[in-house]
Amino acid sequence: MSTTYGEPARYAPAMRLLHWLTAILILGLFVAGGWLTYFEPPDGPFKEELYNLHESTGVTVWVLVLIRIVVRLATGAPKLPPGTPSVVRVLATLNHLALYLVLLVQPMLGFADANAWGAPLTWYGLFRVPSPIGKQPDTVAQQFSDLHWFGALALLLLLGTHIAGALYHGLIRRDGVVRHIL
Ligand code: HEM
Ligand code: HEM
């Protein structure tokens, strides 16, 4: 992935685009999800729209992550600078793998959550997303809700360490790693 002119190596353009597009969508998911759960809008069309926006965007993220994994396998990643301590290399790899895992599982939990409560999803109001499960007893649905909550927490913790890692590279080591993704 390094270039001939000694410029810093970067991810393929599609990877960079998908990285920042996903980041913006995830931010929106936390805003909408947090709003729904902690600021409970009154029942009505606005609440319905907010649920649909959150759920449709979550499904969109899932599809984008699948595409991203294929692009990643096809285009690879730039190497970390030679002086990078091995513990940093290992932590970075684990952080990225865990992020991909949670980004795949979390939308599936949300989707199971919504369908188990008896709320099938029409993607941005356009078409019904087929679900393998329908309405479940409340105890089962509540378990999916709990798992979706834990998934959001896991994602927050992983993003916290991810951003701390980016700050470490950008401000402390100043080793050009942040430019990989810009
Ligand atoms: C990466 C994708 C997603 C993220 C980061 C995310 C994040 C969140 C967060 C932070 C909340 C508020 C905390 C909570 O109550 O759990 C929430 C709630 C919720 N999310 Fe998601 N979500 C995602 C995908 C989805 C999808 C795809 C669906 C459904 C198709 C969905 C359905 C729900 C529902 C129904 C709630 C309301 C509370 C509940 O019943 O759990 N989410 N989500
Ligand atoms: C929802 C938000 C984000 C998600 C889900 C996310 C996820 C990821 C993933 C999975 C990778 C690994 C790419 C690969 O090798 O396949 C990555 C790389 C990277 N991310 Fe993020 N990221 C997010 C936000 C951010 C932010 C806010 C920053 C900067 C402050 C950032 C900086 C970086 C950098 C510098 C890399 C390249 C690391 C390297 O070259 O080894 N990311 N991101």
GROMACS .gro file of C-alpha atoms in nm, residues 20-168:
model
  149
   20TRP     CA    1  -1.606   0.819   0.774
   21LEU     CA    2  -1.951   0.745   0.636
   22THR     CA    3  -1.992   0.472   0.898
   23ALA     CA    4  -1.859   0.704   1.171
   24ILE     CA    5  -2.122   0.971   1.087
   25LEU     CA    6  -2.403   0.714   1.074
   26ILE     CA    7  -2.295   0.563   1.408
   27LEU     CA    8  -2.300   0.907   1.567
   28GLY     CA    9  -2.657   0.950   1.437
   29LEU     CA   10  -2.751   0.606   1.573
   30PHE     CA   11  -2.635   0.701   1.921
   31VAL     CA   12  -2.822   1.031   1.908
   32ALA     CA   13  -3.149   0.871   1.786
   33GLY     CA   14  -3.115   0.557   2.005
   34GLY     CA   15  -3.027   0.762   2.315
   35TRP     CA   16  -3.313   1.004   2.247
   36LEU     CA   17  -3.564   0.719   2.212
   37THR     CA   18  -3.453   0.544   2.528
   38TYR     CA   19  -3.353   0.824   2.765
   39PHE     CA   20  -3.563   1.125   2.656
   40GLU     CA   21  -3.869   0.920   2.557
   41PRO     CA   22  -4.058   1.132   2.302
   42PRO     CA   23  -4.438   1.110   2.347
   43ASP     CA   24  -4.614   0.841   2.142
   44GLY     CA   25  -4.699   0.972   1.796
   45PRO     CA   26  -4.567   1.020   1.444
   46PHE     CA   27  -4.238   1.182   1.555
   47LYS     CA   28  -4.149   0.885   1.775
   48GLU     CA   29  -4.242   0.643   1.496
   49GLU     CA   30  -4.018   0.836   1.254
   50LEU     CA   31  -3.731   0.838   1.500
   51TYR     CA   32  -3.757   0.461   1.550
   52ASN     CA   33  -3.769   0.411   1.174
   53LEU     CA   34  -3.471   0.641   1.119
   54HIS     CA   35  -3.265   0.462   1.387
   55GLU     CA   36  -3.356   0.114   1.270
   56SER     CA   37  -3.320   0.183   0.896
   57THR     CA   38  -2.984   0.351   0.951
   58GLY     CA   39  -2.870   0.060   1.169
   59VAL     CA   40  -2.952  -0.184   0.890
   60THR     CA   41  -2.770   0.044   0.644
   61VAL     CA   42  -2.460   0.034   0.866
   62TRP     CA   43  -2.477  -0.346   0.869
   63VAL     CA   44  -2.478  -0.360   0.487
   64LEU     CA   45  -2.197  -0.102   0.466
   65VAL     CA   46  -1.988  -0.304   0.712
   66LEU     CA   47  -2.032  -0.620   0.503
   67ILE     CA   48  -1.917  -0.426   0.195
   68ARG     CA   49  -1.631  -0.277   0.394
   69ILE     CA   50  -1.504  -0.617   0.504
   70VAL     CA   51  -1.498  -0.734   0.141
   71VAL     CA   52  -1.316  -0.415   0.031
   72ARG     CA   53  -1.072  -0.453   0.322
   73LEU     CA   54  -0.990  -0.812   0.225
   74ALA     CA   55  -0.943  -0.703  -0.137
   75THR     CA   56  -0.734  -0.388  -0.076
   76GLY     CA   57  -0.547  -0.457   0.250
   77ALA     CA   58  -0.425  -0.201   0.502
   78PRO     CA   59  -0.121   0.029   0.523
   79LYS     CA   60   0.159  -0.095   0.749
   80LEU     CA   61   0.220   0.068   1.085
   81PRO     CA   62   0.555   0.255   1.102
   82PRO     CA   63   0.855   0.025   1.175
   83GLY     CA   64   0.917   0.167   1.527
   84THR     CA   65   0.564   0.088   1.651
   85PRO     CA   66   0.586  -0.120   1.974
   86SER     CA   67   0.445  -0.471   1.930
   87VAL     CA   68   0.196  -0.421   2.213
   88VAL     CA   69   0.051  -0.126   2.019
   89ARG     CA   70   0.029  -0.339   1.703
   90VAL     CA   71  -0.155  -0.615   1.890
   91LEU     CA   72  -0.393  -0.374   2.066
   92ALA     CA   73  -0.471  -0.195   1.737
   93THR     CA   74  -0.547  -0.523   1.559
   94LEU     CA   75  -0.767  -0.644   1.845
   95ASN     CA   76  -0.949  -0.310   1.856
   96HIS     CA   77  -1.019  -0.319   1.481
   97LEU     CA   78  -1.133  -0.683   1.484
   98ALA     CA   79  -1.361  -0.620   1.782
   99LEU     CA   80  -1.505  -0.309   1.613
  100TYR     CA   81  -1.591  -0.508   1.300
  101LEU     CA   82  -1.747  -0.782   1.513
  102VAL     CA   83  -1.963  -0.542   1.715
  103LEU     CA   84  -2.059  -0.345   1.401
  104LEU     CA   85  -2.192  -0.670   1.254
  105VAL     CA   86  -2.363  -0.808   1.565
  106GLN     CA   87  -2.516  -0.487   1.705
  107PRO     CA   88  -2.752  -0.418   1.412
  108MET     CA   89  -2.863  -0.784   1.418
  109LEU     CA   90  -2.946  -0.754   1.789
  110GLY     CA   91  -3.139  -0.432   1.726
  111PHE     CA   92  -3.327  -0.595   1.441
  112ALA     CA   93  -3.411  -0.900   1.654
  113ASP     CA   94  -3.507  -0.662   1.936
  114ALA     CA   95  -3.755  -0.466   1.722
  115ASN     CA   96  -3.906  -0.774   1.555
  116ALA     CA   97  -3.936  -0.960   1.886
  117TRP     CA   98  -4.142  -0.668   2.024
  118GLY     CA   99  -4.369  -0.711   1.720
  119ALA     CA  100  -4.235  -0.414   1.519
  120PRO     CA  101  -4.122  -0.525   1.172
  121LEU     CA  102  -3.906  -0.277   0.981
  122THR     CA  103  -3.991  -0.093   0.660
  123TRP     CA  104  -3.653   0.052   0.549
  124TYR     CA  105  -3.697   0.433   0.543
  125GLY     CA  106  -4.061   0.358   0.466
  126LEU     CA  107  -3.967   0.199   0.133
  127PHE     CA  108  -3.969  -0.180   0.170
  128ARG     CA  109  -4.017  -0.440   0.438
  129VAL     CA  110  -3.691  -0.597   0.561
  130PRO     CA  111  -3.762  -0.973   0.594
  131SER     CA  112  -3.707  -1.107   0.943
  132PRO     CA  113  -3.642  -1.466   1.050
  133ILE     CA  114  -3.822  -1.395   1.379
  134GLY     CA  115  -4.160  -1.245   1.453
  135LYS     CA  116  -4.323  -1.129   1.775
  136GLN     CA  117  -4.190  -1.310   2.082
  137PRO     CA  118  -4.301  -1.322   2.447
  138ASP     CA  119  -4.202  -1.001   2.630
  139THR     CA  120  -3.934  -1.183   2.833
  140VAL     CA  121  -3.755  -1.288   2.512
  141ALA     CA  122  -3.794  -0.944   2.352
  142GLN     CA  123  -3.657  -0.784   2.668
  143GLN     CA  124  -3.347  -1.002   2.643
  144PHE     CA  125  -3.278  -0.875   2.291
  145SER     CA  126  -3.328  -0.518   2.420
  146ASP     CA  127  -3.077  -0.584   2.699
  147LEU     CA  128  -2.827  -0.735   2.454
  148HIS     CA  129  -2.868  -0.437   2.221
  149TRP     CA  130  -2.797  -0.206   2.516
  150PHE     CA  131  -2.481  -0.401   2.604
  151GLY     CA  132  -2.380  -0.394   2.237
  152ALA     CA  133  -2.407  -0.013   2.240
  153LEU     CA  134  -2.195  -0.001   2.556
  154ALA     CA  135  -1.932  -0.233   2.404
  155LEU     CA  136  -1.922  -0.016   2.091
  156LEU     CA  137  -1.880   0.299   2.301
  157LEU     CA  138  -1.589   0.145   2.494
  158LEU     CA  139  -1.422   0.024   2.173
  159LEU     CA  140  -1.467   0.366   2.011
  160GLY     CA  141  -1.322   0.532   2.322
  161THR     CA  142  -1.005   0.323   2.296
  162HIS     CA  143  -1.004   0.364   1.916
  163ILE     CA  144  -1.009   0.743   1.943
  164ALA     CA  145  -0.754   0.733   2.228
  165GLY     CA  146  -0.532   0.528   1.993
  166ALA     CA  147  -0.576   0.785   1.716
  167LEU     CA  148  -0.483   1.067   1.958
  168TYR     CA  149  -0.178   0.868   2.075
   0.00000   0.00000   0.00000
